[in-house]
Amino acid sequence: MSVFARVAQAGSFSAAAKVCGLSPTMVANHVQDLERRLGTKLIQRTTRRQSLTEVGQTFLADCLDVLARVETAEDAARERHSRPSGHLRVSATVSFGTSVVTPLIHDYLRLYPDVEVDLRLTDRVVDLTEEGIEAAFRFGDLPDSGLIARPLRPCFRVVCASPDYLAKHGVPLTPADLAQHNCLLFRDGAPRNHWQFSGLLPVQVSGRFVVDNGTALLSAVRDGLGVALLADFEIADDIATGRLVRLLRDTATPAWPLALVHLADRRMTAKLSRFVELALQRLG
């Protein structure tokens, strides 16, 4: 296929032979073997000139596409084995980035000392192309955006409160009891005032504190301001130490999908491919 493409582009067997480093006879043999296998003429040859047949023109376009893909695959394989270096920009939500992504990046930097990482922590959805982000951690069902999404281990939301708050206001025993409590709300465009539990209709809650930052929400529940619905990774240490109490243990919440997304480039840089591999290894 490569020799045939060279002949078509160079305009003659002898010109293609010089480019390929072969004899004109060997170039002709390659083309003839290809024509025999396909059972059709690709190049119409006369004593004065040669030209592609109609089938040859279509086949040339397909050959060029296939050869480009082969070159891309080979380059990508070489790059994956090269030394990661350069500047890597990563985005994550504030709480997940602080609790999970930051320790992951610490390990990544130890493994690849020639890479610099710029971690952007924000609870808004970033535009990878416009903001120059190479990898982003996303929660929830993803829209069809043209990005490559690598599914990670899903998270679960946990209802929790501080021992001090529960001592003053009592312990909710069912999701319906939450209506009697000051529920701290996360704002994602609009406040999330409907909490979902598996097998139940969404429970409407209300409270005196609404915030668009996960770290601020965690601080408020630790300070005894109310009941909150937080991701399990955020409060694992607080639950283990008794700083917070997990509520409604017998009532499950739906899995919260998590994915690592990056642009759909044919070739990933070594720094990005290594980061994706490490994230899948630790969080997949």
PDB file of C-alpha atoms in Angstrom:
ATOM      1  CA  MET A   1       0.000   0.000   0.000  1.00  0.00           C
ATOM      2  CA  SER A   2       2.818   2.384   0.865  1.00  0.00           C
ATOM      3  CA  VAL A   3       4.620   1.734  -2.435  1.00  0.00           C
ATOM      4  CA  PHE A   4       1.379   2.093  -4.400  1.00  0.00           C
ATOM      5  CA  ALA A   5       0.720   5.442  -2.709  1.00  0.00           C
ATOM      6  CA  ARG A   6       4.256   6.599  -3.541  1.00  0.00           C
ATOM      7  CA  VAL A   7       3.762   5.667  -7.208  1.00  0.00           C
ATOM      8  CA  ALA A   8       0.453   7.521  -7.348  1.00  0.00           C
ATOM      9  CA  GLN A   9       1.926  10.618  -5.709  1.00  0.00           C
ATOM     10  CA  ALA A  10       5.273  10.610  -7.595  1.00  0.00           C
ATOM     11  CA  GLY A  11       3.666   9.996 -11.011  1.00  0.00           C
ATOM     12  CA  SER A  12       5.950   7.190 -12.161  1.00  0.00           C
ATOM     13  CA  PHE A  13       7.525   3.924 -11.055  1.00  0.00           C
ATOM     14  CA  SER A  14      11.051   5.297 -11.424  1.00  0.00           C
ATOM     15  CA  ALA A  15      10.308   8.409  -9.311  1.00  0.00           C
ATOM     16  CA  ALA A  16       8.648   6.291  -6.642  1.00  0.00           C
ATOM     17  CA  ALA A  17      11.612   3.904  -6.670  1.00  0.00           C
ATOM     18  CA  LYS A  18      13.966   6.740  -5.717  1.00  0.00           C
ATOM     19  CA  VAL A  19      11.723   7.795  -2.830  1.00  0.00           C
ATOM     20  CA  CYS A  20      11.271   4.227  -1.561  1.00  0.00           C
ATOM     21  CA  GLY A  21      14.895   3.193  -2.023  1.00  0.00           C
ATOM     22  CA  LEU A  22      13.880   0.296  -4.297  1.00  0.00           C
ATOM     23  CA  SER A  23      14.466  -0.639  -7.901  1.00  0.00           C
ATOM     24  CA  PRO A  24      11.785   0.273 -10.457  1.00  0.00           C
ATOM     25  CA  THR A  25      11.251  -3.448 -11.047  1.00  0.00           C
ATOM     26  CA  MET A  26      10.596  -4.093  -7.344  1.00  0.00           C
ATOM     27  CA  VAL A  27       8.184  -1.151  -7.219  1.00  0.00           C
ATOM     28  CA  ALA A  28       6.305  -2.593 -10.195  1.00  0.00           C
ATOM     29  CA  ASN A  29       6.203  -6.010  -8.497  1.00  0.00           C
ATOM     30  CA  HIS A  30       4.637  -4.492  -5.367  1.00  0.00           C
ATOM     31  CA  VAL A  31       1.902  -2.789  -7.377  1.00  0.00           C
ATOM     32  CA  GLN A  32       1.232  -5.899  -9.468  1.00  0.00           C
ATOM     33  CA  ASP A  33       0.975  -8.084  -6.357  1.00  0.00           C
ATOM     34  CA  LEU A  34      -1.504  -5.625  -4.901  1.00  0.00           C
ATOM     35  CA  GLU A  35      -3.575  -5.640  -8.088  1.00  0.00           C
ATOM     36  CA  ARG A  36      -3.601  -9.442  -8.180  1.00  0.00           C
ATOM     37  CA  ARG A  37      -4.798  -9.642  -4.597  1.00  0.00           C
ATOM     38  CA  LEU A  38      -7.565  -7.103  -5.246  1.00  0.00           C
ATOM     39  CA  GLY A  39      -8.467  -8.597  -8.618  1.00  0.00           C
ATOM     40  CA  THR A  40      -8.550  -5.223 -10.362  1.00  0.00           C
ATOM     41  CA  LYS A  41      -6.310  -2.701 -12.058  1.00  0.00           C
ATOM     42  CA  LEU A  42      -5.197   0.247  -9.917  1.00  0.00           C
ATOM     43  CA  ILE A  43      -2.849   1.963 -12.386  1.00  0.00           C
ATOM     44  CA  GLN A  44      -3.379   2.178 -16.127  1.00  0.00           C
ATOM     45  CA  ARG A  45       0.044   1.992 -17.760  1.00  0.00           C
ATOM     46  CA  THR A  46       1.089   2.853 -21.313  1.00  0.00           C
ATOM     47  CA  THR A  47       4.488   3.373 -22.877  1.00  0.00           C
ATOM     48  CA  ARG A  48       4.146   7.139 -22.445  1.00  0.00           C
ATOM     49  CA  ARG A  49       2.196   7.694 -19.249  1.00  0.00           C
ATOM     50  CA  GLN A  50       0.379   6.129 -16.345  1.00  0.00           C
ATOM     51  CA  SER A  51      -2.797   7.152 -14.511  1.00  0.00           C
ATOM     52  CA  LEU A  52      -4.973   5.846 -11.711  1.00  0.00           C
ATOM     53  CA  THR A  53      -8.085   3.911 -12.609  1.00  0.00           C
ATOM     54  CA  GLU A  54     -11.359   4.882 -10.959  1.00  0.00           C
ATOM     55  CA  VAL A  55     -10.874   2.048  -8.445  1.00  0.00           C
ATOM     56  CA  GLY A  56      -7.271   3.163  -7.962  1.00  0.00           C
ATOM     57  CA  GLN A  57      -8.335   6.706  -7.072  1.00  0.00           C
ATOM     58  CA  THR A  58     -10.752   5.475  -4.401  1.00  0.00           C
ATOM     59  CA  PHE A  59      -8.246   2.930  -3.102  1.00  0.00           C
ATOM     60  CA  LEU A  60      -5.523   5.594  -2.868  1.00  0.00           C
ATOM     61  CA  ALA A  61      -7.665   7.723  -0.551  1.00  0.00           C
ATOM     62  CA  ASP A  62      -8.300   4.697   1.667  1.00  0.00           C
ATOM     63  CA  CYS A  63      -4.596   3.775   1.618  1.00  0.00           C
ATOM     64  CA  LEU A  64      -3.532   7.245   2.695  1.00  0.00           C
ATOM     65  CA  ASP A  65      -5.988   7.144   5.587  1.00  0.00           C
ATOM     66  CA  VAL A  66      -4.809   3.687   6.693  1.00  0.00           C
ATOM     67  CA  LEU A  67      -1.137   4.632   6.414  1.00  0.00           C
ATOM     68  CA  ALA A  68      -1.738   7.810   8.422  1.00  0.00           C
ATOM     69  CA  ARG A  69      -3.407   5.763  11.150  1.00  0.00           C
ATOM     70  CA  VAL A  70      -0.489   3.323  11.188  1.00  0.00           C
ATOM     71  CA  GLU A  71       1.957   6.216  11.532  1.00  0.00           C
ATOM     72  CA  THR A  72      -0.151   7.706  14.327  1.00  0.00           C
ATOM     73  CA  ALA A  73      -0.263   4.390  16.190  1.00  0.00           C
ATOM     74  CA  GLU A  74       3.492   3.942  15.886  1.00  0.00           C
ATOM     75  CA  ASP A  75       4.202   7.499  17.033  1.00  0.00           C
ATOM     76  CA  ALA A  76       1.831   7.089  19.977  1.00  0.00           C
ATOM     77  CA  ALA A  77       3.544   3.848  21.011  1.00  0.00           C
ATOM     78  CA  ARG A  78       6.954   5.521  20.856  1.00  0.00           C
ATOM     79  CA  GLU A  79       5.717   8.502  22.841  1.00  0.00           C
ATOM     80  CA  ARG A  80       4.184   6.336  25.553  1.00  0.00           C
ATOM     81  CA  HIS A  81       7.605   4.836  26.082  1.00  0.00           C
ATOM     82  CA  SER A  82       9.344   8.200  26.053  1.00  0.00           C
ATOM     83  CA  ARG A  83      10.057  10.198  29.175  1.00  0.00           C
ATOM     84  CA  PRO A  84       7.055  12.298  30.298  1.00  0.00           C
ATOM     85  CA  SER A  85       7.922  15.976  30.526  1.00  0.00           C
ATOM     86  CA  GLY A  86       6.355  19.401  30.220  1.00  0.00           C
ATOM     87  CA  HIS A  87       3.409  21.171  31.809  1.00  0.00           C
ATOM     88  CA  LEU A  88       0.210  19.211  32.619  1.00  0.00           C
ATOM     89  CA  ARG A  89      -3.025  21.063  33.467  1.00  0.00           C
ATOM     90  CA  VAL A  90      -5.636  19.138  35.452  1.00  0.00           C
ATOM     91  CA  SER A  91      -9.064  20.211  36.736  1.00  0.00           C
ATOM     92  CA  ALA A  92     -11.190  18.809  39.572  1.00  0.00           C
ATOM     93  CA  THR A  93     -13.894  19.922  41.959  1.00  0.00           C
ATOM     94  CA  VAL A  94     -12.619  21.618  45.099  1.00  0.00           C
ATOM     95  CA  SER A  95     -13.455  18.841  47.562  1.00  0.00           C
ATOM     96  CA  PHE A  96     -12.516  15.900  45.320  1.00  0.00           C
ATOM     97  CA  GLY A  97      -9.388  17.676  44.188  1.00  0.00           C
ATOM     98  CA  THR A  98      -8.327  18.348  47.753  1.00  0.00           C
ATOM     99  CA  SER A  99      -9.184  14.907  49.147  1.00  0.00           C
ATOM    100  CA  VAL A 100      -8.274  12.588  46.282  1.00  0.00           C
ATOM    101  CA  VAL A 101      -6.601  14.256  43.301  1.00  0.00           C
ATOM    102  CA  THR A 102      -3.932  16.141  45.234  1.00  0.00           C
ATOM    103  CA  PRO A 103      -2.442  12.970  46.812  1.00  0.00           C
ATOM    104  CA  LEU A 104      -2.610  11.323  43.369  1.00  0.00           C
ATOM    105  CA  ILE A 105      -0.654  14.201  41.845  1.00  0.00           C
ATOM    106  CA  HIS A 106       1.918  14.026  44.640  1.00  0.00           C
ATOM    107  CA  ASP A 107       2.646  10.429  43.613  1.00  0.00           C
ATOM    108  CA  TYR A 108       2.628  11.368  39.931  1.00  0.00           C
ATOM    109  CA  LEU A 109       5.211  14.111  40.494  1.00  0.00           C
ATOM    110  CA  ARG A 110       7.445  11.694  42.382  1.00  0.00           C
ATOM    111  CA  LEU A 111       7.256   9.212  39.499  1.00  0.00           C
ATOM    112  CA  TYR A 112       7.872  11.784  36.746  1.00  0.00           C
ATOM    113  CA  PRO A 113      10.213  14.546  37.942  1.00  0.00           C
ATOM    114  CA  ASP A 114      10.308  16.283  34.533  1.00  0.00           C
ATOM    115  CA  VAL A 115       6.590  17.137  34.632  1.00  0.00           C
ATOM    116  CA  GLU A 116       5.057  20.245  36.184  1.00  0.00           C
ATOM    117  CA  VAL A 117       1.374  20.012  37.187  1.00  0.00           C
ATOM    118  CA  ASP A 118      -1.066  22.918  37.329  1.00  0.00           C
ATOM    119  CA  LEU A 119      -4.129  21.747  39.294  1.00  0.00           C
ATOM    120  CA  ARG A 120      -7.232  23.922  38.883  1.00  0.00           C
ATOM    121  CA  LEU A 121      -9.810  23.393  41.653  1.00  0.00           C
ATOM    122  CA  THR A 122     -13.273  24.676  40.804  1.00  0.00           C
ATOM    123  CA  ASP A 123     -16.834  23.433  41.216  1.00  0.00           C
ATOM    124  CA  ARG A 124     -17.885  24.721  37.796  1.00  0.00           C
ATOM    125  CA  VAL A 125     -17.600  22.688  34.593  1.00  0.00           C
ATOM    126  CA  VAL A 126     -14.502  23.826  32.718  1.00  0.00           C
ATOM    127  CA  ASP A 127     -14.098  23.955  28.941  1.00  0.00           C
ATOM    128  CA  LEU A 128     -10.982  21.901  28.242  1.00  0.00           C
ATOM    129  CA  THR A 129     -10.265  23.488  24.867  1.00  0.00           C
ATOM    130  CA  GLU A 130     -10.802  27.112  25.853  1.00  0.00           C
ATOM    131  CA  GLU A 131      -8.982  26.854  29.182  1.00  0.00           C
ATOM    132  CA  GLY A 132      -6.110  24.636  28.061  1.00  0.00           C
ATOM    133  CA  ILE A 133      -7.021  21.807  30.441  1.00  0.00           C
ATOM    134  CA  GLU A 134      -5.652  18.405  29.437  1.00  0.00           C
ATOM    135  CA  ALA A 135      -7.530  16.211  31.938  1.00  0.00           C
ATOM    136  CA  ALA A 136     -10.550  16.834  34.149  1.00  0.00           C
ATOM    137  CA  PHE A 137     -12.427  14.790  36.744  1.00  0.00           C
ATOM    138  CA  ARG A 138     -16.192  14.951  36.179  1.00  0.00           C
ATOM    139  CA  PHE A 139     -19.098  13.737  38.311  1.00  0.00           C
ATOM    140  CA  GLY A 140     -22.537  12.687  37.091  1.00  0.00           C
ATOM    141  CA  ASP A 141     -23.866  11.547  33.735  1.00  0.00           C
ATOM    142  CA  LEU A 142     -21.777  13.137  31.012  1.00  0.00           C
ATOM    143  CA  PRO A 143     -23.348  14.841  27.975  1.00  0.00           C
ATOM    144  CA  ASP A 144     -22.152  13.943  24.494  1.00  0.00           C
ATOM    145  CA  SER A 145     -19.281  16.393  24.273  1.00  0.00           C
ATOM    146  CA  GLY A 146     -16.775  14.661  22.003  1.00  0.00           C
ATOM    147  CA  LEU A 147     -14.411  14.113  24.951  1.00  0.00           C
ATOM    148  CA  ILE A 148     -12.857  10.766  25.791  1.00  0.00           C
ATOM    149  CA  ALA A 149     -14.249   9.634  29.164  1.00  0.00           C
ATOM    150  CA  ARG A 150     -12.440   7.050  31.296  1.00  0.00           C
ATOM    151  CA  PRO A 151     -14.902   5.689  33.907  1.00  0.00           C
ATOM    152  CA  LEU A 152     -13.578   5.610  37.471  1.00  0.00           C
ATOM    153  CA  ARG A 153     -14.928   4.064  40.649  1.00  0.00           C
ATOM    154  CA  PRO A 154     -18.306   5.720  41.405  1.00  0.00           C
ATOM    155  CA  CYS A 155     -18.831   7.662  44.610  1.00  0.00           C
ATOM    156  CA  PHE A 156     -21.797   7.755  46.968  1.00  0.00           C
ATOM    157  CA  ARG A 157     -23.313  10.652  48.857  1.00  0.00           C
ATOM    158  CA  VAL A 158     -23.695  10.302  52.613  1.00  0.00           C
ATOM    159  CA  VAL A 159     -26.073  12.153  54.939  1.00  0.00           C
ATOM    160  CA  CYS A 160     -24.121  13.397  57.935  1.00  0.00           C
ATOM    161  CA  ALA A 161     -24.053  15.896  60.791  1.00  0.00           C
ATOM    162  CA  SER A 162     -21.835  16.764  63.735  1.00  0.00           C
ATOM    163  CA  PRO A 163     -22.408  15.172  67.176  1.00  0.00           C
ATOM    164  CA  ASP A 164     -23.050  18.668  68.570  1.00  0.00           C
ATOM    165  CA  TYR A 165     -25.844  19.365  66.062  1.00  0.00           C
ATOM    166  CA  LEU A 166     -27.480  15.969  66.695  1.00  0.00           C
ATOM    167  CA  ALA A 167     -27.349  16.476  70.473  1.00  0.00           C
ATOM    168  CA  LYS A 168     -29.277  19.731  70.103  1.00  0.00           C
ATOM    169  CA  HIS A 169     -31.732  18.822  67.340  1.00  0.00           C
ATOM    170  CA  GLY A 170     -32.122  15.050  67.442  1.00  0.00           C
ATOM    171  CA  VAL A 171     -31.268  12.310  64.962  1.00  0.00           C
ATOM    172  CA  PRO A 172     -33.301  11.919  61.752  1.00  0.00           C
ATOM    173  CA  LEU A 173     -34.277   8.243  61.404  1.00  0.00           C
ATOM    174  CA  THR A 174     -35.886   8.336  57.951  1.00  0.00           C
ATOM    175  CA  PRO A 175     -35.431  10.547  54.880  1.00  0.00           C
ATOM    176  CA  ALA A 176     -38.818  12.143  55.634  1.00  0.00           C
ATOM    177  CA  ASP A 177     -37.440  13.346  58.994  1.00  0.00           C
ATOM    178  CA  LEU A 178     -35.017  15.609  57.129  1.00  0.00           C
ATOM    179  CA  ALA A 179     -37.872  18.071  56.582  1.00  0.00           C
ATOM    180  CA  GLN A 180     -37.590  18.936  60.301  1.00  0.00           C
ATOM    181  CA  HIS A 181     -33.863  19.713  60.113  1.00  0.00           C
ATOM    182  CA  ASN A 182     -31.676  22.540  58.863  1.00  0.00           C
ATOM    183  CA  CYS A 183     -30.209  20.973  55.721  1.00  0.00           C
ATOM    184  CA  LEU A 184     -27.133  22.625  54.285  1.00  0.00           C
ATOM    185  CA  LEU A 185     -27.434  22.955  50.506  1.00  0.00           C
ATOM    186  CA  PHE A 186     -24.941  22.926  47.666  1.00  0.00           C
ATOM    187  CA  ARG A 187     -25.646  25.344  44.837  1.00  0.00           C
ATOM    188  CA  ASP A 188     -24.980  24.102  41.304  1.00  0.00           C
ATOM    189  CA  GLY A 189     -26.773  26.752  39.313  1.00  0.00           C
ATOM    190  CA  ALA A 190     -29.826  26.270  41.564  1.00  0.00           C
ATOM    191  CA  PRO A 191     -29.668  24.916  45.133  1.00  0.00           C
ATOM    192  CA  ARG A 192     -29.829  21.126  45.299  1.00  0.00           C
ATOM    193  CA  ASN A 193     -32.848  20.964  47.599  1.00  0.00           C
ATOM    194  CA  HIS A 194     -34.105  17.553  46.448  1.00  0.00           C
ATOM    195  CA  TRP A 195     -32.044  14.720  47.891  1.00  0.00           C
ATOM    196  CA  GLN A 196     -32.310  11.385  46.110  1.00  0.00           C
ATOM    197  CA  PHE A 197     -32.410   8.023  47.895  1.00  0.00           C
ATOM    198  CA  SER A 198     -32.514   4.642  46.147  1.00  0.00           C
ATOM    199  CA  GLY A 199     -36.034   3.307  45.667  1.00  0.00           C
ATOM    200  CA  LEU A 200     -37.677   6.469  47.010  1.00  0.00           C
ATOM    201  CA  LEU A 201     -39.059   9.653  45.549  1.00  0.00           C
ATOM    202  CA  PRO A 202     -36.710  12.629  45.921  1.00  0.00           C
ATOM    203  CA  VAL A 203     -36.980  14.215  49.367  1.00  0.00           C
ATOM    204  CA  GLN A 204     -37.366  17.989  49.432  1.00  0.00           C
ATOM    205  CA  VAL A 205     -35.187  19.643  52.061  1.00  0.00           C
ATOM    206  CA  SER A 206     -34.512  23.202  53.086  1.00  0.00           C
ATOM    207  CA  GLY A 207     -32.032  25.100  55.189  1.00  0.00           C
ATOM    208  CA  ARG A 208     -30.528  28.430  56.105  1.00  0.00           C
ATOM    209  CA  PHE A 209     -27.172  27.987  54.365  1.00  0.00           C
ATOM    210  CA  VAL A 210     -26.544  27.574  50.624  1.00  0.00           C
ATOM    211  CA  VAL A 211     -23.035  27.521  49.131  1.00  0.00           C
ATOM    212  CA  ASP A 212     -21.407  26.741  45.780  1.00  0.00           C
ATOM    213  CA  ASN A 213     -18.201  25.354  47.251  1.00  0.00           C
ATOM    214  CA  GLY A 214     -17.824  21.816  48.617  1.00  0.00           C
ATOM    215  CA  THR A 215     -15.079  22.726  51.078  1.00  0.00           C
ATOM    216  CA  ALA A 216     -17.221  25.494  52.587  1.00  0.00           C
ATOM    217  CA  LEU A 217     -20.138  23.072  52.881  1.00  0.00           C
ATOM    218  CA  LEU A 218     -17.957  20.551  54.709  1.00  0.00           C
ATOM    219  CA  SER A 219     -16.738  23.279  57.062  1.00  0.00           C
ATOM    220  CA  ALA A 220     -20.327  24.269  57.871  1.00  0.00           C
ATOM    221  CA  VAL A 221     -21.440  20.736  58.744  1.00  0.00           C
ATOM    222  CA  ARG A 222     -18.317  20.221  60.867  1.00  0.00           C
ATOM    223  CA  ASP A 223     -19.182  23.415  62.722  1.00  0.00           C
ATOM    224  CA  GLY A 224     -22.584  22.039  63.665  1.00  0.00           C
ATOM    225  CA  LEU A 225     -24.734  24.267  61.444  1.00  0.00           C
ATOM    226  CA  GLY A 226     -26.909  21.463  60.096  1.00  0.00           C
ATOM    227  CA  VAL A 227     -27.262  18.232  58.131  1.00  0.00           C
ATOM    228  CA  ALA A 228     -25.450  17.823  54.810  1.00  0.00           C
ATOM    229  CA  LEU A 229     -25.342  15.394  51.895  1.00  0.00           C
ATOM    230  CA  LEU A 230     -21.663  14.920  51.068  1.00  0.00           C
ATOM    231  CA  ALA A 231     -19.558  12.538  49.027  1.00  0.00           C
ATOM    232  CA  ASP A 232     -18.138   9.552  50.880  1.00  0.00           C
ATOM    233  CA  PHE A 233     -14.543  10.470  49.988  1.00  0.00           C
ATOM    234  CA  GLU A 234     -14.959  13.905  51.567  1.00  0.00           C
ATOM    235  CA  ILE A 235     -15.965  12.705  55.012  1.00  0.00           C
ATOM    236  CA  ALA A 236     -14.266   9.316  55.371  1.00  0.00           C
ATOM    237  CA  ASP A 237     -11.742  10.644  57.909  1.00  0.00           C
ATOM    238  CA  ASP A 238     -14.404  12.663  59.769  1.00  0.00           C
ATOM    239  CA  ILE A 239     -16.608   9.588  60.147  1.00  0.00           C
ATOM    240  CA  ALA A 240     -13.662   7.448  61.262  1.00  0.00           C
ATOM    241  CA  THR A 241     -12.624   9.942  63.946  1.00  0.00           C
ATOM    242  CA  GLY A 242     -16.166  10.713  65.130  1.00  0.00           C
ATOM    243  CA  ARG A 243     -16.009  14.314  64.032  1.00  0.00           C
ATOM    244  CA  LEU A 244     -19.117  13.643  61.945  1.00  0.00           C
ATOM    245  CA  VAL A 245     -21.849  11.028  62.251  1.00  0.00           C
ATOM    246  CA  ARG A 246     -23.224   9.161  59.268  1.00  0.00           C
ATOM    247  CA  LEU A 247     -27.029   9.195  59.267  1.00  0.00           C
ATOM    248  CA  LEU A 248     -29.671   7.001  57.598  1.00  0.00           C
ATOM    249  CA  ARG A 249     -27.249   4.091  57.235  1.00  0.00           C
ATOM    250  CA  ASP A 250     -30.037   1.754  56.109  1.00  0.00           C
ATOM    251  CA  THR A 251     -31.079   4.090  53.277  1.00  0.00           C
ATOM    252  CA  ALA A 252     -28.821   3.957  50.220  1.00  0.00           C
ATOM    253  CA  THR A 253     -28.144   6.788  47.810  1.00  0.00           C
ATOM    254  CA  PRO A 254     -27.645   6.239  44.063  1.00  0.00           C
ATOM    255  CA  ALA A 255     -24.135   5.748  42.748  1.00  0.00           C
ATOM    256  CA  TRP A 256     -22.542   8.999  41.638  1.00  0.00           C
ATOM    257  CA  PRO A 257     -20.643   8.353  38.362  1.00  0.00           C
ATOM    258  CA  LEU A 258     -17.092   9.644  38.153  1.00  0.00           C
ATOM    259  CA  ALA A 259     -14.923   9.869  35.050  1.00  0.00           C
ATOM    260  CA  LEU A 260     -11.615  11.299  33.916  1.00  0.00           C
ATOM    261  CA  VAL A 261     -12.090  13.136  30.625  1.00  0.00           C
ATOM    262  CA  HIS A 262      -9.616  14.438  28.077  1.00  0.00           C
ATOM    263  CA  LEU A 263      -9.710  15.692  24.506  1.00  0.00           C
ATOM    264  CA  ALA A 264     -10.150  13.147  21.730  1.00  0.00           C
ATOM    265  CA  ASP A 265      -6.741  13.701  20.189  1.00  0.00           C
ATOM    266  CA  ARG A 266      -5.365  10.810  18.202  1.00  0.00           C
ATOM    267  CA  ARG A 267      -2.030  11.056  19.963  1.00  0.00           C
ATOM    268  CA  MET A 268      -1.740  11.505  23.722  1.00  0.00           C
ATOM    269  CA  THR A 269       1.412  13.048  25.086  1.00  0.00           C
ATOM    270  CA  ALA A 270       3.512  10.881  27.376  1.00  0.00           C
ATOM    271  CA  LYS A 271       2.748  13.131  30.357  1.00  0.00           C
ATOM    272  CA  LEU A 272      -1.021  12.785  29.819  1.00  0.00           C
ATOM    273  CA  SER A 273      -1.031   9.065  29.064  1.00  0.00           C
ATOM    274  CA  ARG A 274       0.968   8.366  32.241  1.00  0.00           C
ATOM    275  CA  PHE A 275      -1.423  10.488  34.302  1.00  0.00           C
ATOM    276  CA  VAL A 276      -4.452   8.667  32.873  1.00  0.00           C
ATOM    277  CA  GLU A 277      -2.806   5.313  33.573  1.00  0.00           C
ATOM    278  CA  LEU A 278      -2.075   6.265  37.184  1.00  0.00           C
ATOM    279  CA  ALA A 279      -5.618   7.577  37.749  1.00  0.00           C
ATOM    280  CA  LEU A 280      -7.138   4.377  36.346  1.00  0.00           C
ATOM    281  CA  GLN A 281      -4.806   2.283  38.480  1.00  0.00           C
ATOM    282  CA  ARG A 282      -5.642   4.138  41.710  1.00  0.00           C
ATOM    283  CA  LEU A 283      -9.261   5.156  41.107  1.00  0.00           C
ATOM    284  CA  GLY A 284     -10.562   2.767  38.447  1.00  0.00           C
TER     285      GLY A 284
END
